[in-house]
Amino acid sequence: MVPETMQNVHTISTLATESSQGSPRNTELLFPFLDLRAQFTTIGDEVMQAVTRVMESQHFILGPEVQALESEIAAFVGVRSAVGCASGSDALLLALLVLNIGPGDEVITTPFTFVATAGAVARVGAKPVFVDIEPETFNIDPGIVGPAITERTRAIIPVHLFGLAADMDPILRLAAEHKLAVIEDAAQAIGARYKDARVGTLGTLGCFSFFPSKNLGGAGDGGMVTTNDLELADRLRIIRVHGSRKKYYSEMLGTNSRLDALQAAILRVKLPHLDSWARARQRNADRYRALCSERGLNEFLTLPSVPADRCHVYNQFTIRSTRRDQLQKFLRGRGFPAEIYYPHPLHLQPAFSYLGYKEGQFPHSEAASREALSLPIYPELKEDQQAQVVHAIAEFYGTAN
Ligand SMILES: Cc1ncc(COP(=O)(O)O)c(C=O)c1O
């Protein structure tokens, strides 16, 4: 899929090799934006044992490793069933397919997300209908979802962006009132909580990504759909193998979207560490808050807000600055990584121009695209690295002394 490919190029360039658009090469950065090698040094032996186990079995597609991962993810998230698939993008696609959403249907989501969210809606032939975000959380504003519902609306896709759950209760109330499905785009938020529940348990279906840069990342692409509805889970398992329960006999139209055993085996090594990695990310977030406040930066920056009923897992630590582009350039010039997610809201991208949206229609999403800047937050990040990043930000704003 083109959007995934583009994303891979972008994310992998920030991991290891070279950045684009005239910014310094990563070799000139003092440390990377995301250091997956640091994670591998802590679990490498176990990962290699898992890889060897799969190679010795020569069982590569679905099979016992995938089944085991599905049970372990279902238990971790707190749902009755989990169905592995080829990517987070496909998880969204399968969720829409299993609900028979297609031409003539509308699906509500936000324009401030990765393209896969609305892309999946368009791919099944339905119409993405955008609703603006809350500026504080970057997530869909439930207060303005209601007026966007029409007789064609079939589902709402709240995105738990950057690792923070969307405000689900009002969305679930609206969905119940209008008999709509809720598909959680939890690609960035595995482990995050809304009230006492983990994301992926709240809606009709939850969609996860195991892209390497996610909090639970594989050694390639992978995804999972979670649900408490066993009938939907059963149909998802068929749709991911061309609608076949029995070999060479298709009950319905499906696709090829399977998780492979190597990914599952590696993810099974990582899953038991996920909560402690999330705690390390939260500790790093607390450190940024303390350092920014010590440096007098609170009047210049907006730091991520976490409503009291939610537990943020910080796939990204995303600050806001009205001088974002200059700040990013300044940091990179001093050797510090900082990335922009997302520079263009979806309603202003050519792929969605056919929907007819205009600039100014979603002011909070547009402002977020101009102001959001993500700082490194991975679990192995060191205290002095964070102090250096914040010192450089303070130099930029003239509060360093
Ligand atoms: C919010 C969101 N939705 C969906 C996806 C798609 O996941 P994948 O890259 O695994 O296809 C991503 C991945 O970046 C994402 O961030």
JSON list of N, CA and C in Angstrom, two decimals, residues 295-358:
[
{"chain": "A", "resi": 295, "resn": "ARG", "atom": "N", "xyz": [13.32, 25.32, 33.50]},
{"chain": "A", "resi": 295, "resn": "ARG", "atom": "CA", "xyz": [13.94, 26.22, 32.51]},
{"chain": "A", "resi": 295, "resn": "ARG", "atom": "C", "xyz": [13.01, 27.38, 32.11]},
{"chain": "A", "resi": 296, "resn": "GLY", "atom": "N", "xyz": [11.88, 27.49, 32.76]},
{"chain": "A", "resi": 296, "resn": "GLY", "atom": "CA", "xyz": [10.96, 28.60, 32.46]},
{"chain": "A", "resi": 296, "resn": "GLY", "atom": "C", "xyz": [10.36, 28.51, 31.07]},
{"chain": "A", "resi": 297, "resn": "LEU", "atom": "N", "xyz": [10.12, 27.28, 30.59]},
{"chain": "A", "resi": 297, "resn": "LEU", "atom": "CA", "xyz": [9.64, 27.14, 29.21]},
{"chain": "A", "resi": 297, "resn": "LEU", "atom": "C", "xyz": [8.11, 27.04, 29.11]},
{"chain": "A", "resi": 298, "resn": "ASN", "atom": "N", "xyz": [7.45, 26.99, 30.26]},
{"chain": "A", "resi": 298, "resn": "ASN", "atom": "CA", "xyz": [6.00, 26.75, 30.20]},
{"chain": "A", "resi": 298, "resn": "ASN", "atom": "C", "xyz": [5.23, 27.88, 29.51]},
{"chain": "A", "resi": 299, "resn": "GLU", "atom": "N", "xyz": [5.80, 29.09, 29.51]},
{"chain": "A", "resi": 299, "resn": "GLU", "atom": "CA", "xyz": [5.09, 30.17, 28.82]},
{"chain": "A", "resi": 299, "resn": "GLU", "atom": "C", "xyz": [5.27, 30.11, 27.30]},
{"chain": "A", "resi": 300, "resn": "PHE", "atom": "N", "xyz": [6.23, 29.31, 26.83]},
{"chain": "A", "resi": 300, "resn": "PHE", "atom": "CA", "xyz": [6.49, 29.23, 25.39]},
{"chain": "A", "resi": 300, "resn": "PHE", "atom": "C", "xyz": [5.93, 27.96, 24.75]},
{"chain": "A", "resi": 301, "resn": "LEU", "atom": "N", "xyz": [5.85, 26.91, 25.55]},
{"chain": "A", "resi": 301, "resn": "LEU", "atom": "CA", "xyz": [5.46, 25.60, 25.01]},
{"chain": "A", "resi": 301, "resn": "LEU", "atom": "C", "xyz": [4.18, 25.11, 25.66]},
{"chain": "A", "resi": 302, "resn": "THR", "atom": "N", "xyz": [3.44, 24.29, 24.92]},
{"chain": "A", "resi": 302, "resn": "THR", "atom": "CA", "xyz": [2.33, 23.56, 25.54]},
{"chain": "A", "resi": 302, "resn": "THR", "atom": "C", "xyz": [2.76, 22.10, 25.61]},
{"chain": "A", "resi": 303, "resn": "LEU", "atom": "N", "xyz": [2.79, 21.55, 26.81]},
{"chain": "A", "resi": 303, "resn": "LEU", "atom": "CA", "xyz": [3.19, 20.15, 26.98]},
{"chain": "A", "resi": 303, "resn": "LEU", "atom": "C", "xyz": [1.95, 19.27, 26.91]},
{"chain": "A", "resi": 304, "resn": "PRO", "atom": "N", "xyz": [2.11, 17.96, 26.66]},
{"chain": "A", "resi": 304, "resn": "PRO", "atom": "CA", "xyz": [0.94, 17.09, 26.50]},
{"chain": "A", "resi": 304, "resn": "PRO", "atom": "C", "xyz": [0.05, 17.11, 27.74]},
{"chain": "A", "resi": 305, "resn": "SER", "atom": "N", "xyz": [-1.25, 17.24, 27.51]},
{"chain": "A", "resi": 305, "resn": "SER", "atom": "CA", "xyz": [-2.16, 17.23, 28.66]},
{"chain": "A", "resi": 305, "resn": "SER", "atom": "C", "xyz": [-2.75, 15.83, 28.81]},
{"chain": "A", "resi": 306, "resn": "VAL", "atom": "N", "xyz": [-2.87, 15.40, 30.05]},
{"chain": "A", "resi": 306, "resn": "VAL", "atom": "CA", "xyz": [-3.40, 14.06, 30.32]},
{"chain": "A", "resi": 306, "resn": "VAL", "atom": "C", "xyz": [-4.60, 14.19, 31.24]},
{"chain": "A", "resi": 307, "resn": "PRO", "atom": "N", "xyz": [-5.83, 14.05, 30.71]},
{"chain": "A", "resi": 307, "resn": "PRO", "atom": "CA", "xyz": [-7.00, 14.13, 31.57]},
{"chain": "A", "resi": 307, "resn": "PRO", "atom": "C", "xyz": [-6.91, 13.10, 32.70]},
{"chain": "A", "resi": 308, "resn": "ALA", "atom": "N", "xyz": [-7.50, 13.44, 33.86]},
{"chain": "A", "resi": 308, "resn": "ALA", "atom": "CA", "xyz": [-7.33, 12.62, 35.07]},
{"chain": "A", "resi": 308, "resn": "ALA", "atom": "C", "xyz": [-7.85, 11.20, 34.91]},
{"chain": "A", "resi": 309, "resn": "ASP", "atom": "N", "xyz": [-8.80, 10.99, 33.96]},
{"chain": "A", "resi": 309, "resn": "ASP", "atom": "CA", "xyz": [-9.37, 9.64, 33.82]},
{"chain": "A", "resi": 309, "resn": "ASP", "atom": "C", "xyz": [-8.59, 8.77, 32.83]},
{"chain": "A", "resi": 310, "resn": "ARG", "atom": "N", "xyz": [-7.38, 9.22, 32.43]},
{"chain": "A", "resi": 310, "resn": "ARG", "atom": "CA", "xyz": [-6.65, 8.46, 31.40]},
{"chain": "A", "resi": 310, "resn": "ARG", "atom": "C", "xyz": [-5.19, 8.19, 31.75]},
{"chain": "A", "resi": 311, "resn": "CYS", "atom": "N", "xyz": [-4.68, 7.09, 31.21]},
{"chain": "A", "resi": 311, "resn": "CYS", "atom": "CA", "xyz": [-3.27, 6.75, 31.40]},
{"chain": "A", "resi": 311, "resn": "CYS", "atom": "C", "xyz": [-2.60, 6.76, 30.03]},
{"chain": "A", "resi": 312, "resn": "HIS", "atom": "N", "xyz": [-1.69, 7.71, 29.84]},
{"chain": "A", "resi": 312, "resn": "HIS", "atom": "CA", "xyz": [-1.01, 7.96, 28.56]},
{"chain": "A", "resi": 312, "resn": "HIS", "atom": "C", "xyz": [0.20, 7.01, 28.45]},
{"chain": "A", "resi": 313, "resn": "VAL", "atom": "N", "xyz": [0.38, 6.38, 27.29]},
{"chain": "A", "resi": 313, "resn": "VAL", "atom": "CA", "xyz": [1.55, 5.50, 27.14]},
{"chain": "A", "resi": 313, "resn": "VAL", "atom": "C", "xyz": [2.64, 6.12, 26.24]},
{"chain": "A", "resi": 314, "resn": "TYR", "atom": "N", "xyz": [2.44, 7.38, 25.84]},
{"chain": "A", "resi": 314, "resn": "TYR", "atom": "CA", "xyz": [3.49, 8.16, 25.19]},
{"chain": "A", "resi": 314, "resn": "TYR", "atom": "C", "xyz": [4.22, 7.43, 24.06]},
{"chain": "A", "resi": 315, "resn": "ASN", "atom": "N", "xyz": [3.45, 6.98, 23.05]},
{"chain": "A", "resi": 315, "resn": "ASN", "atom": "CA", "xyz": [4.15, 6.58, 21.83]},
{"chain": "A", "resi": 315, "resn": "ASN", "atom": "C", "xyz": [4.91, 7.80, 21.30]},
{"chain": "A", "resi": 316, "resn": "GLN", "atom": "N", "xyz": [4.34, 8.96, 21.52]},
{"chain": "A", "resi": 316, "resn": "GLN", "atom": "CA", "xyz": [5.05, 10.22, 21.25]},
{"chain": "A", "resi": 316, "resn": "GLN", "atom": "C", "xyz": [4.86, 11.16, 22.42]},
{"chain": "A", "resi": 317, "resn": "PHE", "atom": "N", "xyz": [5.88, 11.99, 22.68]},
{"chain": "A", "resi": 317, "resn": "PHE", "atom": "CA", "xyz": [5.75, 13.11, 23.62]},
{"chain": "A", "resi": 317, "resn": "PHE", "atom": "C", "xyz": [5.71, 14.35, 22.75]},
{"chain": "A", "resi": 318, "resn": "THR", "atom": "N", "xyz": [4.49, 14.87, 22.55]},
{"chain": "A", "resi": 318, "resn": "THR", "atom": "CA", "xyz": [4.28, 15.89, 21.54]},
{"chain": "A", "resi": 318, "resn": "THR", "atom": "C", "xyz": [3.97, 17.23, 22.18]},
{"chain": "A", "resi": 319, "resn": "ILE", "atom": "N", "xyz": [4.89, 18.18, 21.97]},
{"chain": "A", "resi": 319, "resn": "ILE", "atom": "CA", "xyz": [4.70, 19.52, 22.53]},
{"chain": "A", "resi": 319, "resn": "ILE", "atom": "C", "xyz": [4.16, 20.42, 21.42]},
{"chain": "A", "resi": 320, "resn": "ARG", "atom": "N", "xyz": [3.73, 21.61, 21.82]},
{"chain": "A", "resi": 320, "resn": "ARG", "atom": "CA", "xyz": [3.30, 22.58, 20.81]},
{"chain": "A", "resi": 320, "resn": "ARG", "atom": "C", "xyz": [4.11, 23.85, 20.96]},
{"chain": "A", "resi": 321, "resn": "SER", "atom": "N", "xyz": [4.49, 24.40, 19.82]},
{"chain": "A", "resi": 321, "resn": "SER", "atom": "CA", "xyz": [5.20, 25.68, 19.81]},
{"chain": "A", "resi": 321, "resn": "SER", "atom": "C", "xyz": [4.70, 26.47, 18.62]},
{"chain": "A", "resi": 322, "resn": "THR", "atom": "N", "xyz": [4.44, 27.76, 18.82]},
{"chain": "A", "resi": 322, "resn": "THR", "atom": "CA", "xyz": [4.01, 28.59, 17.68]},
{"chain": "A", "resi": 322, "resn": "THR", "atom": "C", "xyz": [5.18, 28.86, 16.75]},
{"chain": "A", "resi": 323, "resn": "ARG", "atom": "N", "xyz": [6.42, 28.55, 17.20]},
{"chain": "A", "resi": 323, "resn": "ARG", "atom": "CA", "xyz": [7.60, 28.69, 16.33]},
{"chain": "A", "resi": 323, "resn": "ARG", "atom": "C", "xyz": [8.19, 27.32, 16.04]},
{"chain": "A", "resi": 324, "resn": "ARG", "atom": "N", "xyz": [7.31, 26.34, 15.84]},
{"chain": "A", "resi": 324, "resn": "ARG", "atom": "CA", "xyz": [7.70, 24.94, 15.73]},
{"chain": "A", "resi": 324, "resn": "ARG", "atom": "C", "xyz": [8.80, 24.67, 14.69]},
{"chain": "A", "resi": 325, "resn": "ASP", "atom": "N", "xyz": [8.62, 25.21, 13.48]},
{"chain": "A", "resi": 325, "resn": "ASP", "atom": "CA", "xyz": [9.58, 24.86, 12.42]},
{"chain": "A", "resi": 325, "resn": "ASP", "atom": "C", "xyz": [10.98, 25.38, 12.74]},
{"chain": "A", "resi": 326, "resn": "GLN", "atom": "N", "xyz": [11.04, 26.64, 13.27]},
{"chain": "A", "resi": 326, "resn": "GLN", "atom": "CA", "xyz": [12.35, 27.19, 13.65]},
{"chain": "A", "resi": 326, "resn": "GLN", "atom": "C", "xyz": [12.95, 26.40, 14.80]},
{"chain": "A", "resi": 327, "resn": "LEU", "atom": "N", "xyz": [12.09, 26.00, 15.75]},
{"chain": "A", "resi": 327, "resn": "LEU", "atom": "CA", "xyz": [12.59, 25.24, 16.90]},
{"chain": "A", "resi": 327, "resn": "LEU", "atom": "C", "xyz": [13.16, 23.90, 16.45]},
{"chain": "A", "resi": 328, "resn": "GLN", "atom": "N", "xyz": [12.45, 23.20, 15.56]},
{"chain": "A", "resi": 328, "resn": "GLN", "atom": "CA", "xyz": [12.95, 21.91, 15.09]},
{"chain": "A", "resi": 328, "resn": "GLN", "atom": "C", "xyz": [14.30, 22.07, 14.38]},
{"chain": "A", "resi": 329, "resn": "LYS", "atom": "N", "xyz": [14.40, 23.12, 13.56]},
{"chain": "A", "resi": 329, "resn": "LYS", "atom": "CA", "xyz": [15.65, 23.37, 12.82]},
{"chain": "A", "resi": 329, "resn": "LYS", "atom": "C", "xyz": [16.79, 23.65, 13.81]},
{"chain": "A", "resi": 330, "resn": "PHE", "atom": "N", "xyz": [16.48, 24.46, 14.83]},
{"chain": "A", "resi": 330, "resn": "PHE", "atom": "CA", "xyz": [17.49, 24.82, 15.83]},
{"chain": "A", "resi": 330, "resn": "PHE", "atom": "C", "xyz": [17.97, 23.56, 16.56]},
{"chain": "A", "resi": 331, "resn": "LEU", "atom": "N", "xyz": [17.03, 22.72, 16.96]},
{"chain": "A", "resi": 331, "resn": "LEU", "atom": "CA", "xyz": [17.40, 21.49, 17.69]},
{"chain": "A", "resi": 331, "resn": "LEU", "atom": "C", "xyz": [18.25, 20.59, 16.81]},
{"chain": "A", "resi": 332, "resn": "ARG", "atom": "N", "xyz": [17.81, 20.39, 15.59]},
{"chain": "A", "resi": 332, "resn": "ARG", "atom": "CA", "xyz": [18.56, 19.52, 14.68]},
{"chain": "A", "resi": 332, "resn": "ARG", "atom": "C", "xyz": [19.95, 20.09, 14.42]},
{"chain": "A", "resi": 333, "resn": "GLY", "atom": "N", "xyz": [20.05, 21.39, 14.32]},
{"chain": "A", "resi": 333, "resn": "GLY", "atom": "CA", "xyz": [21.35, 22.03, 14.11]},
{"chain": "A", "resi": 333, "resn": "GLY", "atom": "C", "xyz": [22.29, 21.76, 15.27]},
{"chain": "A", "resi": 334, "resn": "ARG", "atom": "N", "xyz": [21.74, 21.55, 16.44]},
{"chain": "A", "resi": 334, "resn": "ARG", "atom": "CA", "xyz": [22.58, 21.23, 17.61]},
{"chain": "A", "resi": 334, "resn": "ARG", "atom": "C", "xyz": [22.69, 19.72, 17.84]},
{"chain": "A", "resi": 335, "resn": "GLY", "atom": "N", "xyz": [22.15, 18.96, 16.91]},
{"chain": "A", "resi": 335, "resn": "GLY", "atom": "CA", "xyz": [22.32, 17.50, 16.98]},
{"chain": "A", "resi": 335, "resn": "GLY", "atom": "C", "xyz": [21.22, 16.77, 17.73]},
{"chain": "A", "resi": 336, "resn": "PHE", "atom": "N", "xyz": [20.08, 17.45, 17.96]},
{"chain": "A", "resi": 336, "resn": "PHE", "atom": "CA", "xyz": [19.00, 16.79, 18.72]},
{"chain": "A", "resi": 336, "resn": "PHE", "atom": "C", "xyz": [17.82, 16.45, 17.81]},
{"chain": "A", "resi": 337, "resn": "PRO", "atom": "N", "xyz": [17.32, 15.21, 17.93]},
{"chain": "A", "resi": 337, "resn": "PRO", "atom": "CA", "xyz": [16.22, 14.80, 17.06]},
{"chain": "A", "resi": 337, "resn": "PRO", "atom": "C", "xyz": [14.88, 15.33, 17.57]},
{"chain": "A", "resi": 338, "resn": "ALA", "atom": "N", "xyz": [14.03, 15.71, 16.64]},
{"chain": "A", "resi": 338, "resn": "ALA", "atom": "CA", "xyz": [12.64, 16.10, 16.95]},
{"chain": "A", "resi": 338, "resn": "ALA", "atom": "C", "xyz": [11.87, 15.91, 15.65]},
{"chain": "A", "resi": 339, "resn": "GLU", "atom": "N", "xyz": [10.68, 15.32, 15.74]},
{"chain": "A", "resi": 339, "resn": "GLU", "atom": "CA", "xyz": [9.94, 14.96, 14.52]},
{"chain": "A", "resi": 339, "resn": "GLU", "atom": "C", "xyz": [8.56, 15.60, 14.51]},
{"chain": "A", "resi": 340, "resn": "ILE", "atom": "N", "xyz": [8.05, 15.78, 13.30]},
{"chain": "A", "resi": 340, "resn": "ILE", "atom": "CA", "xyz": [6.72, 16.39, 13.15]},
{"chain": "A", "resi": 340, "resn": "ILE", "atom": "C", "xyz": [5.69, 15.34, 12.77]},
{"chain": "A", "resi": 341, "resn": "TYR", "atom": "N", "xyz": [4.78, 15.08, 13.66]},
{"chain": "A", "resi": 341, "resn": "TYR", "atom": "CA", "xyz": [3.60, 14.24, 13.38]},
{"chain": "A", "resi": 341, "resn": "TYR", "atom": "C", "xyz": [2.38, 15.12, 13.67]},
{"chain": "A", "resi": 342, "resn": "TYR", "atom": "N", "xyz": [1.63, 15.54, 12.72]},
{"chain": "A", "resi": 342, "resn": "TYR", "atom": "CA", "xyz": [1.67, 15.33, 11.29]},
{"chain": "A", "resi": 342, "resn": "TYR", "atom": "C", "xyz": [1.68, 16.69, 10.63]},
{"chain": "A", "resi": 343, "resn": "PRO", "atom": "N", "xyz": [2.51, 16.89, 9.61]},
{"chain": "A", "resi": 343, "resn": "PRO", "atom": "CA", "xyz": [2.63, 18.24, 9.04]},
{"chain": "A", "resi": 343, "resn": "PRO", "atom": "C", "xyz": [1.43, 18.68, 8.20]},
{"chain": "A", "resi": 344, "resn": "HIS", "atom": "N", "xyz": [0.62, 17.73, 7.71]},
{"chain": "A", "resi": 344, "resn": "HIS", "atom": "CA", "xyz": [-0.53, 18.11, 6.86]},
{"chain": "A", "resi": 344, "resn": "HIS", "atom": "C", "xyz": [-1.78, 17.39, 7.33]},
{"chain": "A", "resi": 345, "resn": "PRO", "atom": "N", "xyz": [-2.80, 18.13, 7.78]},
{"chain": "A", "resi": 345, "resn": "PRO", "atom": "CA", "xyz": [-4.04, 17.43, 8.14]},
{"chain": "A", "resi": 345, "resn": "PRO", "atom": "C", "xyz": [-4.64, 16.77, 6.91]},
{"chain": "A", "resi": 346, "resn": "LEU", "atom": "N", "xyz": [-5.33, 15.66, 7.13]},
{"chain": "A", "resi": 346, "resn": "LEU", "atom": "CA", "xyz": [-5.78, 14.86, 5.98]},
{"chain": "A", "resi": 346, "resn": "LEU", "atom": "C", "xyz": [-6.70, 15.62, 5.04]},
{"chain": "A", "resi": 347, "resn": "HIS", "atom": "N", "xyz": [-7.56, 16.52, 5.58]},
{"chain": "A", "resi": 347, "resn": "HIS", "atom": "CA", "xyz": [-8.54, 17.18, 4.69]},
{"chain": "A", "resi": 347, "resn": "HIS", "atom": "C", "xyz": [-7.86, 18.11, 3.69]},
{"chain": "A", "resi": 348, "resn": "LEU", "atom": "N", "xyz": [-6.58, 18.44, 3.92]},
{"chain": "A", "resi": 348, "resn": "LEU", "atom": "CA", "xyz": [-5.87, 19.32, 2.98]},
{"chain": "A", "resi": 348, "resn": "LEU", "atom": "C", "xyz": [-4.87, 18.55, 2.11]},
{"chain": "A", "resi": 349, "resn": "GLN", "atom": "N", "xyz": [-4.93, 17.23, 2.14]},
{"chain": "A", "resi": 349, "resn": "GLN", "atom": "CA", "xyz": [-4.02, 16.44, 1.32]},
{"chain": "A", "resi": 349, "resn": "GLN", "atom": "C", "xyz": [-4.70, 16.04, 0.00]},
{"chain": "A", "resi": 350, "resn": "PRO", "atom": "N", "xyz": [-3.91, 15.97, -1.07]},
{"chain": "A", "resi": 350, "resn": "PRO", "atom": "CA", "xyz": [-4.49, 15.66, -2.38]},
{"chain": "A", "resi": 350, "resn": "PRO", "atom": "C", "xyz": [-5.33, 14.38, -2.39]},
{"chain": "A", "resi": 351, "resn": "ALA", "atom": "N", "xyz": [-4.92, 13.37, -1.63]},
{"chain": "A", "resi": 351, "resn": "ALA", "atom": "CA", "xyz": [-5.64, 12.10, -1.64]},
{"chain": "A", "resi": 351, "resn": "ALA", "atom": "C", "xyz": [-7.10, 12.27, -1.20]},
{"chain": "A", "resi": 352, "resn": "PHE", "atom": "N", "xyz": [-7.38, 13.31, -0.41]},
{"chain": "A", "resi": 352, "resn": "PHE", "atom": "CA", "xyz": [-8.75, 13.51, 0.08]},
{"chain": "A", "resi": 352, "resn": "PHE", "atom": "C", "xyz": [-9.41, 14.75, -0.51]},
{"chain": "A", "resi": 353, "resn": "SER", "atom": "N", "xyz": [-8.80, 15.32, -1.57]},
{"chain": "A", "resi": 353, "resn": "SER", "atom": "CA", "xyz": [-9.36, 16.56, -2.13]},
{"chain": "A", "resi": 353, "resn": "SER", "atom": "C", "xyz": [-10.76, 16.32, -2.68]},
{"chain": "A", "resi": 354, "resn": "TYR", "atom": "N", "xyz": [-11.03, 15.06, -3.11]},
{"chain": "A", "resi": 354, "resn": "TYR", "atom": "CA", "xyz": [-12.35, 14.77, -3.68]},
{"chain": "A", "resi": 354, "resn": "TYR", "atom": "C", "xyz": [-13.47, 14.96, -2.66]},
{"chain": "A", "resi": 355, "resn": "LEU", "atom": "N", "xyz": [-13.13, 15.03, -1.38]},
{"chain": "A", "resi": 355, "resn": "LEU", "atom": "CA", "xyz": [-14.16, 15.22, -0.36]},
{"chain": "A", "resi": 355, "resn": "LEU", "atom": "C", "xyz": [-14.62, 16.68, -0.30]},
{"chain": "A", "resi": 356, "resn": "GLY", "atom": "N", "xyz": [-13.80, 17.58, -0.87]},
{"chain": "A", "resi": 356, "resn": "GLY", "atom": "CA", "xyz": [-14.22, 18.98, -1.01]},
{"chain": "A", "resi": 356, "resn": "GLY", "atom": "C", "xyz": [-14.02, 19.84, 0.22]},
{"chain": "A", "resi": 357, "resn": "TYR", "atom": "N", "xyz": [-13.23, 19.39, 1.17]},
{"chain": "A", "resi": 357, "resn": "TYR", "atom": "CA", "xyz": [-12.98, 20.24, 2.35]},
{"chain": "A", "resi": 357, "resn": "TYR", "atom": "C", "xyz": [-12.06, 21.40, 1.99]},
{"chain": "A", "resi": 358, "resn": "LYS", "atom": "N", "xyz": [-12.16, 22.48, 2.77]},
{"chain": "A", "resi": 358, "resn": "LYS", "atom": "CA", "xyz": [-11.35, 23.68, 2.50]},
{"chain": "A", "resi": 358, "resn": "LYS", "atom": "C", "xyz": [-10.50, 24.02, 3.73]}
]
